[in-house]
XYZ file of C-alpha atoms in Angstrom:
701
model
C 14.061 -68.118 -23.883
C 13.990 -68.108 -27.643
C 16.805 -65.906 -29.683
C 14.098 -63.868 -32.001
C 12.618 -62.796 -28.549
C 15.885 -61.214 -26.877
C 16.938 -59.965 -30.162
C 13.516 -57.793 -30.284
C 14.131 -56.731 -26.765
C 17.374 -55.635 -27.231
C 16.257 -53.250 -30.425
C 13.528 -52.076 -28.508
C 15.472 -51.105 -25.098
C 19.208 -50.592 -26.134
C 18.730 -47.571 -28.809
C 19.470 -47.574 -32.065
C 23.090 -47.979 -33.647
C 23.764 -44.324 -34.382
C 22.929 -43.530 -30.573
C 25.060 -46.465 -29.638
C 28.124 -45.514 -31.901
C 28.114 -41.878 -30.487
C 27.941 -43.228 -26.702
C 31.234 -45.650 -27.640
C 32.831 -42.461 -28.916
C 34.021 -41.671 -24.896
C 36.391 -44.678 -25.142
C 38.248 -43.254 -27.878
C 40.582 -41.284 -25.696
C 42.000 -44.328 -24.014
C 42.369 -46.412 -27.050
C 44.185 -43.677 -29.139
C 47.572 -43.478 -27.158
C 47.839 -47.363 -28.240
C 48.746 -46.640 -31.598
C 52.114 -45.174 -30.294
C 52.832 -48.231 -28.979
C 51.852 -51.209 -31.157
C 51.942 -51.235 -34.857
C 49.071 -54.199 -35.148
C 46.141 -53.305 -32.801
C 44.150 -56.094 -32.086
C 41.237 -56.408 -30.308
C 38.437 -58.764 -28.819
C 35.276 -57.926 -28.027
C 33.184 -60.140 -25.602
C 29.652 -59.885 -26.322
C 29.378 -58.255 -29.381
C 25.958 -57.849 -30.170
C 25.112 -56.049 -33.108
C 28.643 -55.204 -33.431
C 28.641 -50.932 -32.763
C 31.837 -51.195 -31.280
C 33.508 -53.577 -34.002
C 32.475 -51.224 -36.351
C 33.878 -48.140 -34.658
C 37.224 -50.147 -33.785
C 37.321 -50.735 -37.678
C 37.085 -47.150 -38.458
C 39.817 -45.961 -35.765
C 42.351 -48.662 -37.312
C 41.783 -51.303 -35.342
C 41.551 -55.348 -36.144
C 38.895 -56.164 -33.762
C 37.036 -59.477 -33.435
C 33.695 -60.419 -31.758
C 32.545 -63.211 -29.666
C 28.663 -63.730 -29.138
C 26.223 -66.808 -28.250
C 23.415 -64.898 -30.064
C 22.903 -66.083 -33.589
C 20.261 -63.029 -33.893
C 22.713 -60.859 -32.722
C 25.572 -62.123 -34.896
C 23.414 -61.952 -37.857
C 22.973 -57.990 -37.725
C 27.458 -58.042 -37.300
C 27.355 -60.661 -40.589
C 25.187 -58.401 -42.540
C 27.682 -55.568 -42.262
C 30.706 -57.697 -42.902
C 32.031 -57.432 -39.152
C 34.746 -60.371 -37.582
C 32.451 -61.699 -35.469
C 31.579 -65.546 -34.703
C 29.229 -67.561 -32.204
C 31.008 -68.649 -28.984
C 31.440 -68.508 -25.100
C 33.317 -65.758 -23.811
C 35.579 -67.289 -21.444
C 36.878 -70.348 -23.768
C 37.660 -67.546 -26.451
C 39.782 -65.975 -24.025
C 41.346 -69.284 -22.813
C 42.060 -70.132 -26.854
C 44.546 -67.258 -27.258
C 47.892 -67.115 -26.299
C 49.390 -64.186 -23.648
C 49.986 -60.855 -24.784
C 48.632 -61.224 -28.004
C 45.736 -58.290 -27.934
C 45.766 -54.696 -27.002
C 42.211 -54.113 -26.052
C 40.360 -56.685 -24.291
C 36.203 -55.417 -23.885
C 32.758 -56.299 -22.714
C 29.796 -54.391 -22.981
C 27.164 -55.095 -20.541
C 28.195 -58.851 -20.278
C 29.741 -58.919 -16.199
C 25.816 -58.663 -15.088
C 24.980 -61.624 -17.385
C 27.547 -63.926 -15.842
C 28.069 -65.469 -12.447
C 30.709 -63.587 -10.240
C 32.917 -66.636 -10.173
C 32.764 -66.741 -14.005
C 33.510 -62.599 -13.914
C 37.086 -63.189 -11.616
C 37.992 -65.617 -14.115
C 37.253 -63.458 -17.509
C 38.938 -60.701 -15.880
C 42.203 -62.933 -15.361
C 42.215 -64.319 -18.614
C 42.255 -60.833 -20.093
C 45.366 -59.625 -18.211
C 46.758 -62.675 -19.546
C 46.266 -62.215 -22.988
C 46.753 -58.362 -22.868
C 50.086 -56.971 -23.985
C 51.767 -54.484 -21.883
C 49.431 -51.379 -21.739
C 46.824 -53.086 -22.916
C 43.267 -51.858 -21.676
C 40.371 -53.604 -20.082
C 36.976 -52.219 -20.620
C 33.778 -53.317 -19.153
C 30.788 -51.883 -19.211
C 27.771 -52.238 -16.919
C 24.480 -51.059 -15.422
C 25.233 -48.153 -12.567
C 23.673 -49.359 -9.402
C 24.619 -46.012 -7.483
C 21.515 -44.867 -9.851
C 18.598 -45.393 -7.629
C 16.152 -46.465 -10.499
C 18.536 -48.499 -12.142
C 19.370 -50.341 -9.181
C 15.786 -50.657 -8.100
C 13.821 -51.208 -11.368
C 15.298 -50.934 -14.869
C 18.260 -53.366 -13.960
C 15.770 -56.117 -13.573
C 14.146 -55.167 -16.967
C 16.387 -57.626 -18.839
C 15.535 -61.123 -17.876
C 19.312 -62.528 -18.496
C 21.067 -60.057 -15.628
C 22.014 -61.724 -12.514
C 22.841 -58.707 -10.186
C 23.781 -55.177 -10.129
C 27.592 -55.083 -9.498
C 29.057 -51.805 -7.596
C 31.760 -49.999 -9.285
C 33.893 -50.124 -6.177
C 33.594 -54.241 -6.428
C 34.744 -53.889 -9.874
C 37.703 -51.662 -9.811
C 38.826 -53.700 -6.559
C 38.647 -56.604 -9.071
C 40.739 -55.721 -11.905
C 43.228 -54.113 -9.491
C 43.524 -57.341 -7.212
C 43.788 -59.363 -10.140
C 47.000 -57.518 -11.577
C 45.819 -54.283 -13.504
C 48.365 -51.224 -12.483
C 45.846 -49.024 -12.366
C 42.052 -48.345 -13.503
C 39.609 -45.619 -13.993
C 35.708 -45.102 -13.428
C 33.685 -43.999 -16.381
C 29.859 -42.445 -15.339
C 28.210 -42.624 -18.368
C 25.086 -41.678 -19.957
C 23.860 -38.783 -17.781
C 21.622 -36.036 -18.327
C 23.269 -33.174 -20.504
C 20.721 -30.363 -18.614
C 22.239 -31.960 -14.751
C 25.918 -31.544 -16.092
C 25.471 -28.020 -17.218
C 24.161 -27.344 -13.722
C 19.948 -27.372 -14.044
C 18.333 -27.834 -11.056
C 18.132 -30.541 -8.968
C 14.577 -31.882 -7.770
C 14.178 -34.642 -5.897
C 13.868 -37.282 -9.123
C 17.413 -36.311 -10.150
C 18.276 -37.366 -6.923
C 16.684 -40.974 -7.580
C 17.370 -41.432 -11.235
C 19.920 -38.491 -12.354
C 23.296 -40.163 -11.259
C 24.955 -41.924 -14.642
C 22.971 -44.852 -15.559
C 25.938 -46.641 -16.482
C 29.524 -46.886 -15.760
C 32.814 -48.460 -17.308
C 35.821 -49.671 -15.504
C 38.866 -49.164 -17.798
C 41.978 -51.286 -16.445
C 45.649 -51.074 -17.744
C 47.960 -53.823 -17.783
C 51.313 -52.757 -16.770
C 54.178 -51.280 -18.772
C 57.066 -48.948 -18.987
C 56.249 -45.725 -17.136
C 57.178 -43.727 -20.541
C 54.607 -45.866 -22.208
C 51.939 -45.018 -19.258
C 52.386 -41.444 -19.735
C 50.520 -41.168 -23.182
C 47.028 -42.494 -21.207
C 47.616 -40.357 -18.077
C 45.348 -37.486 -20.068
C 42.308 -39.936 -20.108
C 42.559 -41.485 -16.640
C 42.974 -38.027 -15.089
C 39.572 -36.436 -16.065
C 36.063 -36.910 -14.555
C 33.451 -38.821 -15.935
C 29.793 -38.505 -15.403
C 27.704 -37.388 -12.292
C 28.118 -39.353 -8.809
C 24.991 -39.798 -6.481
C 26.900 -37.802 -3.512
C 27.562 -35.080 -6.275
C 23.447 -34.717 -7.131
C 22.426 -34.800 -3.132
C 24.923 -32.310 -2.685
C 23.478 -30.083 -4.828
C 20.040 -30.697 -4.122
C 21.132 -30.086 -0.297
C 22.690 -26.764 -1.478
C 19.406 -25.334 -3.328
C 17.016 -26.996 -0.223
C 19.402 -24.419 2.150
C 18.656 -21.848 -0.020
C 15.594 -22.019 -0.430
C 15.447 -22.039 3.812
C 17.120 -18.934 3.775
C 14.987 -17.251 1.533
C 12.057 -18.690 3.045
C 13.699 -17.127 6.654
C 13.944 -13.803 4.935
C 10.446 -13.886 3.856
C 9.339 -15.130 6.645
C 11.029 -11.732 8.291
C 9.812 -9.789 6.136
C 6.143 -10.469 6.334
C 6.344 -10.754 10.151
C 7.620 -6.765 9.995
C 5.143 -5.833 7.252
C 2.457 -7.514 9.384
C 3.386 -5.837 12.360
C 3.206 -2.488 10.855
C -0.291 -3.316 8.956
C -1.507 -4.147 12.465
C -0.125 -0.757 14.221
C -1.703 1.059 11.317
C -5.365 -0.635 11.188
C -5.324 0.068 15.053
C -4.460 3.623 14.398
C -7.053 3.727 11.770
C -9.401 1.914 13.741
C -8.886 4.314 17.069
C -9.283 7.547 14.960
C -12.051 6.335 12.680
C -14.154 5.554 16.117
C -13.193 9.199 17.018
C -14.211 10.645 13.667
C -17.446 8.820 13.457
C -18.214 10.260 17.029
C -17.237 13.598 15.901
C -19.244 13.593 12.520
C -22.424 11.922 14.333
C -22.781 15.034 16.610
C -22.032 17.011 13.705
C -24.752 15.697 12.009
C -27.193 16.288 15.224
C -26.656 19.401 15.014
C -27.206 19.778 11.776
C -30.685 18.227 12.257
C -31.435 20.489 14.821
C -30.237 24.039 12.235
C -32.332 22.005 9.877
C -35.393 22.223 12.046
C -34.988 25.888 13.456
C -34.550 26.320 9.574
C -38.089 24.433 9.178
C -39.499 26.935 11.702
C -37.614 30.158 9.825
C -39.945 28.888 6.733
C -43.102 28.879 8.345
C -42.527 31.886 9.895
C -41.538 33.363 6.593
C -44.461 31.797 4.968
C -46.972 33.590 7.882
C -45.293 36.669 7.304
C -45.956 36.282 3.818
C -49.761 35.520 4.197
C -49.945 38.285 6.714
C -48.393 40.865 3.633
C -50.896 39.041 1.094
C -53.673 40.098 3.559
C -52.250 43.439 3.940
C -52.330 44.056 0.048
C -55.814 42.698 -0.169
C -56.804 45.761 2.493
C -54.899 47.710 0.511
C -57.307 46.873 -2.386
C -60.304 47.440 -0.582
C -59.049 50.467 0.494
C -58.377 51.468 -2.818
C -61.763 50.517 -3.951
C -63.371 52.651 -1.244
C -61.580 55.541 -2.262
C -62.808 55.496 -5.668
C -66.262 55.295 -4.272
C -65.435 58.226 -2.209
C -64.084 59.999 -5.218
C -67.717 59.384 -7.192
C -69.098 60.537 -3.908
C -66.519 63.706 -4.017
C -67.994 64.286 -7.642
C -71.271 64.474 -6.412
C -70.359 66.254 -3.529
C -68.647 69.071 -6.099
C -71.818 69.500 -7.865
C -73.439 70.952 -4.585
C -70.448 72.634 -2.875
C -71.813 76.098 -3.890
C -74.361 75.624 -1.200
C -71.740 74.878 1.619
C -68.557 76.730 1.231
C -67.667 77.086 5.053
C -68.374 73.218 5.509
C -66.307 72.703 2.484
C -63.725 74.187 4.361
C -64.033 71.748 6.905
C -63.857 68.714 4.707
C -60.847 70.134 3.935
C -59.592 70.391 7.004
C -60.945 66.709 7.704
C -58.972 65.909 4.253
C -56.013 67.182 5.272
C -56.490 65.214 8.736
C -56.712 62.403 6.719
C -53.727 62.981 4.538
C -51.475 63.375 7.775
C -52.456 60.201 8.611
C -51.931 58.603 5.367
C -48.322 60.267 5.392
C -48.271 58.710 8.727
C -48.868 54.937 7.419
C -46.463 56.043 4.646
C -43.781 56.399 7.114
C -44.793 53.220 9.158
C -44.734 51.458 5.517
C -41.203 52.577 4.860
C -40.166 51.056 8.525
C -42.076 48.098 7.062
C -39.301 48.340 4.203
C -36.195 49.013 6.419
C -37.355 46.285 8.632
C -37.361 44.239 5.399
C -34.353 45.045 4.416
C -32.778 44.340 7.709
C -34.083 40.904 7.136
C -32.800 40.387 3.691
C -29.344 41.270 5.165
C -29.831 39.057 7.895
C -30.745 35.843 5.504
C -27.680 37.380 3.274
C -25.619 36.724 6.517
C -27.242 33.810 6.746
C -26.530 32.309 3.533
C -22.694 33.321 3.763
C -22.772 31.415 7.046
C -24.197 28.491 5.528
C -21.914 28.702 2.523
C -18.794 28.955 4.770
C -20.132 25.739 6.686
C -20.890 23.823 3.653
C -17.073 24.559 2.304
C -16.049 23.650 6.189
C -17.898 20.909 5.860
C -16.492 19.890 2.183
C -13.088 20.638 3.597
C -13.751 18.150 6.768
C -14.525 15.583 4.156
C -11.924 15.824 2.364
C -9.449 15.955 5.869
C -11.434 12.536 6.330
C -10.312 10.676 3.286
C -6.879 11.945 3.715
C -6.842 11.099 7.525
C -8.053 7.319 6.774
C -5.270 6.833 4.421
C -2.505 8.469 6.745
C -3.318 10.055 10.115
C -6.425 11.672 11.942
C -4.637 13.355 15.031
C -3.893 16.625 13.070
C -7.811 17.422 12.052
C -8.938 16.979 15.686
C -8.832 20.932 16.437
C -9.724 21.792 12.906
C -13.262 19.917 13.536
C -13.025 21.136 17.181
C -12.701 24.770 15.359
C -15.389 24.218 12.796
C -18.132 22.476 15.584
C -17.590 25.495 17.285
C -18.475 28.175 14.069
C -21.335 25.817 13.754
C -22.253 26.602 17.397
C -22.127 30.358 16.427
C -24.111 29.655 13.258
C -26.654 28.498 15.375
C -26.622 31.521 17.636
C -26.976 33.829 14.701
C -30.028 31.785 13.370
C -31.359 32.497 16.777
C -30.882 35.915 16.360
C -32.545 36.093 12.867
C -35.172 34.058 14.386
C -35.928 37.150 17.166
C -34.912 39.732 14.420
C -38.303 38.055 12.188
C -40.172 38.176 15.747
C -39.411 41.996 15.578
C -41.152 41.853 11.925
C -43.944 39.969 12.598
C -44.729 42.176 15.547
C -43.940 45.096 13.012
C -46.273 43.852 10.458
C -49.002 43.416 13.281
C -48.712 47.253 14.041
C -48.746 48.237 10.524
C -52.010 46.266 10.632
C -53.396 47.533 13.223
C -52.430 51.369 11.564
C -54.512 50.292 8.176
C -57.525 49.454 10.667
C -57.063 52.648 12.170
C -56.735 54.407 8.603
C -60.147 52.592 7.596
C -61.780 53.729 10.485
C -60.968 57.490 9.810
C -62.076 56.694 6.165
C -65.399 56.036 7.915
C -65.541 58.582 9.503
C -64.514 60.762 6.870
C -67.017 59.242 4.657
C -69.805 60.060 7.160
C -68.923 63.931 6.980
C -68.473 63.935 3.334
C -72.098 62.830 3.099
C -73.209 65.639 5.682
C -71.278 67.826 3.190
C -73.439 66.557 0.350
C -76.686 68.135 1.880
C -75.076 71.234 2.962
C -73.083 71.942 -0.005
C -75.977 71.380 -2.557
C -76.150 75.084 -3.733
C -72.158 75.777 -3.743
C -71.148 76.807 -7.593
C -70.682 73.782 -9.320
C -67.136 74.874 -11.729
C -65.077 76.534 -8.829
C -65.928 73.663 -6.277
C -65.479 71.185 -9.107
C -61.907 72.522 -10.092
C -61.062 73.009 -6.632
C -62.342 69.492 -5.339
C -60.645 68.092 -8.514
C -57.256 68.850 -7.705
C -57.589 67.701 -4.024
C -58.842 64.450 -5.548
C -56.097 64.136 -7.918
C -53.342 64.680 -5.152
C -55.063 61.756 -2.879
C -55.513 59.272 -5.659
C -51.698 60.183 -6.007
C -50.555 59.522 -2.843
C -52.657 56.184 -2.860
C -51.138 55.089 -5.846
C -47.760 55.316 -4.243
C -48.709 53.786 -1.633
C -49.839 51.034 -3.478
C -46.555 50.753 -5.301
C -44.277 50.770 -2.199
C -46.859 47.594 -0.881
C -46.162 45.903 -3.566
C -42.430 46.504 -3.699
C -42.433 45.489 -0.552
C -44.121 41.919 -1.043
C -41.878 41.403 -4.016
C -39.035 41.721 -1.720
C -40.793 39.425 0.728
C -41.092 36.865 -1.730
C -37.617 37.224 -2.701
C -36.328 36.442 0.805
C -38.694 33.518 1.032
C -36.684 32.320 -2.196
C -33.667 33.057 -0.173
C -34.607 31.159 2.301
C -35.973 28.077 0.700
C -32.462 28.131 -1.424
C -30.735 28.006 1.870
C -33.401 25.014 3.205
C -31.972 23.352 -0.016
C -28.467 23.807 0.288
C -28.877 22.594 4.186
C -30.271 19.279 2.797
C -27.954 18.963 0.391
C -25.074 19.311 3.210
C -27.328 16.664 5.346
C -26.864 14.452 2.196
C -23.074 14.918 2.031
C -22.606 14.319 5.956
C -24.662 10.749 5.525
C -21.759 10.092 2.521
C -19.142 11.229 4.995
C -20.464 8.736 7.486
C -20.818 6.007 4.661
C -17.098 6.598 3.858
C -16.230 6.458 7.585
C -18.143 2.979 7.676
C -16.246 1.826 4.484
C -12.482 2.500 6.093
C -14.047 0.726 9.312
C -14.985 -2.448 7.123
C -11.398 -2.235 5.547
C -9.979 -2.312 9.271
C -11.994 -4.823 10.309
C -11.172 -6.839 6.928
C -7.297 -6.394 7.651
C -7.713 -7.136 11.278
C -9.515 -10.680 10.296
C -6.584 -11.257 7.583
C -3.796 -10.811 10.639
C -5.387 -12.642 13.137
C -6.033 -15.590 10.153
C -2.139 -15.386 9.749
C -1.021 -15.261 13.229
C -3.024 -18.309 13.826
C -2.125 -20.207 10.340
C 0.414 -23.231 10.714
C 3.147 -21.692 9.378
C 3.425 -19.025 11.652
C 3.040 -21.312 14.572
C 5.865 -23.670 12.986
C 8.080 -20.486 12.493
C 7.704 -19.459 15.841
C 10.633 -21.216 17.261
C 13.023 -19.803 14.064
C 11.786 -16.255 15.149
C 12.371 -16.470 18.639
C 15.709 -17.901 17.954
C 16.947 -14.587 15.460
C 15.587 -12.563 18.726
C 17.458 -14.266 20.971
C 20.618 -14.286 18.505
C 20.307 -10.358 18.023
C 19.940 -9.878 21.775
C 22.504 -11.771 22.588
C 25.026 -9.952 19.929
C 23.951 -6.797 21.056
C 24.193 -7.519 24.825
C 28.129 -7.288 24.999
C 27.386 -3.167 23.644
C 24.901 -2.726 26.411
C 26.952 -3.883 29.245
C 29.610 -1.792 27.458
C 27.987 1.268 27.649
C 26.363 0.891 31.384
C 29.839 0.460 32.457
C 31.300 3.270 30.626
C 28.648 5.812 31.191
C 29.494 6.520 35.141
C 33.396 6.638 33.887
C 32.667 9.339 31.532
C 30.733 11.216 33.874
C 33.563 11.477 36.567
C 35.949 12.552 34.001
C 33.766 15.125 32.505
C 33.438 16.441 36.403
C 36.832 16.281 36.882
C 37.915 18.169 33.900
C 35.557 21.085 33.852
C 36.850 21.964 37.882
C 40.045 22.531 35.749
C 39.542 25.508 33.546
C 42.366 25.286 31.972
C 42.576 21.683 30.954
C 38.555 22.408 30.101
C 40.157 24.975 27.222
C 42.474 22.855 25.819
C 40.577 19.363 25.537
C 37.460 21.767 24.429
C 39.782 22.889 21.372
C 41.442 19.478 20.882
C 38.630 17.754 20.452
C 36.377 20.338 18.722
C 39.190 20.820 16.066
C 39.304 16.622 15.827
C 35.803 15.887 15.815
C 32.998 18.298 16.141
C 30.121 15.662 16.099
C 32.104 13.864 19.203
C 32.441 17.656 21.105
C 28.481 18.061 20.416
C 27.866 14.526 21.987
C 30.074 14.655 25.255
C 28.100 18.122 25.601
C 24.920 16.539 25.341
C 25.723 13.239 27.412
C 26.959 16.503 30.289
C 23.398 18.005 29.852
C 21.535 14.402 29.948
C 23.560 13.584 33.194
C 23.066 16.993 34.664
C 26.413 18.059 34.611
C 25.796 21.331 32.522
C 22.861 23.271 32.547
C 20.901 24.040 29.303
C 21.760 27.643 29.443
C 25.316 27.412 30.516
C 26.013 24.307 28.894
C 28.198 25.752 26.140
C 29.889 28.519 27.952
C 31.260 25.920 30.701
C 32.755 23.470 27.916
C 34.319 26.103 26.101
C 35.183 28.486 28.887
C 33.679 31.376 27.003
C 32.229 34.243 29.166
C 28.305 34.990 28.616
C 28.073 37.594 25.841
C 26.176 40.662 27.074
C 26.202 44.176 25.131
C 23.519 46.859 24.990
C 22.401 45.993 21.248
C 21.501 42.600 22.367
C 19.298 44.453 25.342
C 17.931 46.943 22.538
C 16.967 43.801 20.149
C 15.426 41.870 23.167
C 13.567 45.439 24.100
C 12.540 45.835 20.720
C 11.124 42.125 20.585
C 9.616 41.217 24.158
C 8.060 37.860 22.356
C 11.921 36.649 22.163
C 12.526 36.812 25.967
C 9.188 34.759 27.349
C 10.185 31.863 29.308
C 9.156 28.075 27.321
C 6.463 27.590 30.376
C 4.807 30.877 29.192
C 5.201 30.019 25.790
C 3.640 26.848 26.085
C 0.913 27.708 28.207
C -0.462 30.583 25.361
C -0.631 27.628 23.108
C -3.890 25.433 22.178
C -4.064 22.082 23.205
C -2.971 20.398 19.743
C 0.126 23.004 19.815
C 0.860 22.320 23.114
C 0.686 18.366 22.453
C 2.528 18.517 19.074
C 5.436 20.634 21.332
C 5.484 17.863 24.121
C 5.845 15.350 21.638
C 8.665 17.605 19.756
C 10.508 17.587 23.040
C 10.648 13.914 23.943
C 11.769 13.281 20.644
C 14.753 15.757 20.845
C 15.619 14.649 24.489
C 15.627 10.937 23.316
C 17.729 11.824 20.259
C 20.489 13.458 22.324
C 20.426 10.312 24.930
C 21.437 8.199 22.533
C-alpha cells in the first residue's frame, strides 16, 4: 500500500478538517480542569494524522507534539506549522521519562495495532502521565451494527473491532483510577427523540466511542473533573432498541383499539344491513301489489274512456238527427206557407191541424224534459268524474308521501310506515270501488241516452204523421182566406221554430258538457299514467337500496374472511374472556344478594312501624335508592303494582268525592289496560308492547 493512497482514502472518508475539529470539542470539558493543576501542559498525540487535534490543543493553551508513521499525513501538519514528527507510537512513549505529560491521546489507532501492543501502549501511557493526567483513546464503536459488520472493514489497515467494555477494562486493569465511556457522532434527530425505525436500531447507535482514563491523584484534584465524568454521552444500542420496542407496543395498542372499533362498526353495519334488507323486501312486495292494483285501475279507466267515447258518438248521432229534424221542420215550414194560402178553404180542418200541432208541441215539451233529465244525468256524471279526479289527486298525494316515506325508511327504519301503507292500500281499494260505482252510473247514462234516442225516433214518426195530415189539409184548405190564415199560421210556425231552436241549443250545451267530461277523463288517465311512472321510479329506488345492502353485505363478508380478521380472532376472544371474568364477581354477588334483599323486604313489610321509619329514612337520604328498592319489590312479586306505594310508605289509599267526580267526568281514564290495548290498532298494540317490555327491563336492571 502506498502512502498517497491512504492519504487520499483518509481525506475522502475521514471528513473535512472543520468537521473533525468540531467533533473534537467534546474532549475539552475533560482537558480544561488540567489548567488548574499544572502550568506546563505538555501533551502527546499518537497517530496525529492531519493534525486537527494538535491544532485544537494549541488553540486552548496546551503544548502538544504529534507522532505518525505516514509521511503524507505529516505533510498536512508541517504545512500548518504543527509540531509533528515521523515515528512509531510505542517507541515514542518508551523514549519519554516518567510523569512528563498531562495528556496522551490516540484517535483511531487502537484498531490498527495488535491487542498485545495495545496493552503495552496503555501501560506506557500510564507511566508517562502526571497525576490526574488523561489518556484518550477513540475507536470505531462495534455496538453500532452497521459499523461492526460493514463500515469497520472499509479501512484495509484495521485489525479487529474493540468493544468498549474491553477497552475500559484494559485501562482499569492497567492501573488508571477511573475511566469514562463517550459515545460519539450520533444523529442529532435521534438524540432529540425522533421516531426510531428498524434502520435506526441497526445504524443509529453512536458510530465512534472514546475511553477517557484518568491517572490517580489527590481527591481534591480529581473533583475538578467530576462534572465531565458524571455526564452521559451518545446513544447506546439498548436505548434505541427500547425506544423501538415502546413505539412498536404503542402501535400494537393503537391497532388493537382500531380493530375493536372496526369490529363494533362492522357489527352495527351488519345489523343495519340485515334490518334494511328485510324492510326493503317487505316494501318491494307492497309496492308491487300497489302497482298491480294501479294497473287494474288503469285498465278500468281505459274502459271508462272507451264508454265515454261511445257515449260521445251517440250524442253526435243525436245531434245529426236533430239537424235532420230541423231540415224537415224547414221543409214543413215551407209546406205550411203553402198551406196558409189555402187555409181559407178548410178552417174546420185547420182546427184539427192545430190540435195535431198542439199534440206535437206537447211531444216536443216531453222531449225537452227528457233532454233536461239527460243534462241532469250528465251533470251527475260530471260530479262523479270530479269526485274521481279528487280521489286521483288524493291517491297521487298519498303516493308521493309513500315515495318520500320509502326514501326515509331506506335510510332509517321502515316499520312505522307499514300501517300507513296498509291504510293507503285500503284507500286505493275504496277508489277502485268508487270507479266501479262510476262505471255503473255511466251504464245508467247510456241507458238514458238510448231512451232519449227512442223518444226522438217516436218524435220523427209523429212528425211524419203530421206531415201526412198537413198534406191532406193542403187539399182541403185551398179556398181559405189567405191573409187571416197566413197571419195565424205565421204565428204558430214562429212559436214552433223558437222551441226547436231552444232544443237545439240545449243539445249543443249537452254535447259541450260531454266533451268537457271526456277531456277531464283523458286528463285523469294521463295523471294515472304519471302515477304508474312514479311507482316504477319507486321500484327502481327500492332496487337501488337493495343493491346497496348487497354491496355492504359483500364488503362485510370480505372483512370477515380476511387474514387480518382471522389473525386478530384470538385477541378478540381474549378481550371478551377478560371482560367476562371482570364482570363475573359482580354477577355472582348480585345473584347472592337478591334473595337476601327480598327476604329483608318481606320482613320489613310485615312490621308497619319499622316499615314507616325505614321508608322515611331511606327516602330522605337517597330517593333514587328508595325507588330502586320499590321496583325490585314489584319485580319480585312482593308488592303489587297498584298498591306498591301505599305498602312501602304506609299511607292509606286516597278516595274522595272529587276523585269520583273526575272519574265520572272522564270515564276513558278508568278503562283497564287490557281494554285500552284491545281498542288500539295492530301497530299501536305492537309499539305499546315494546315500550312495556323496555320499561320492565329497565326496572329489573
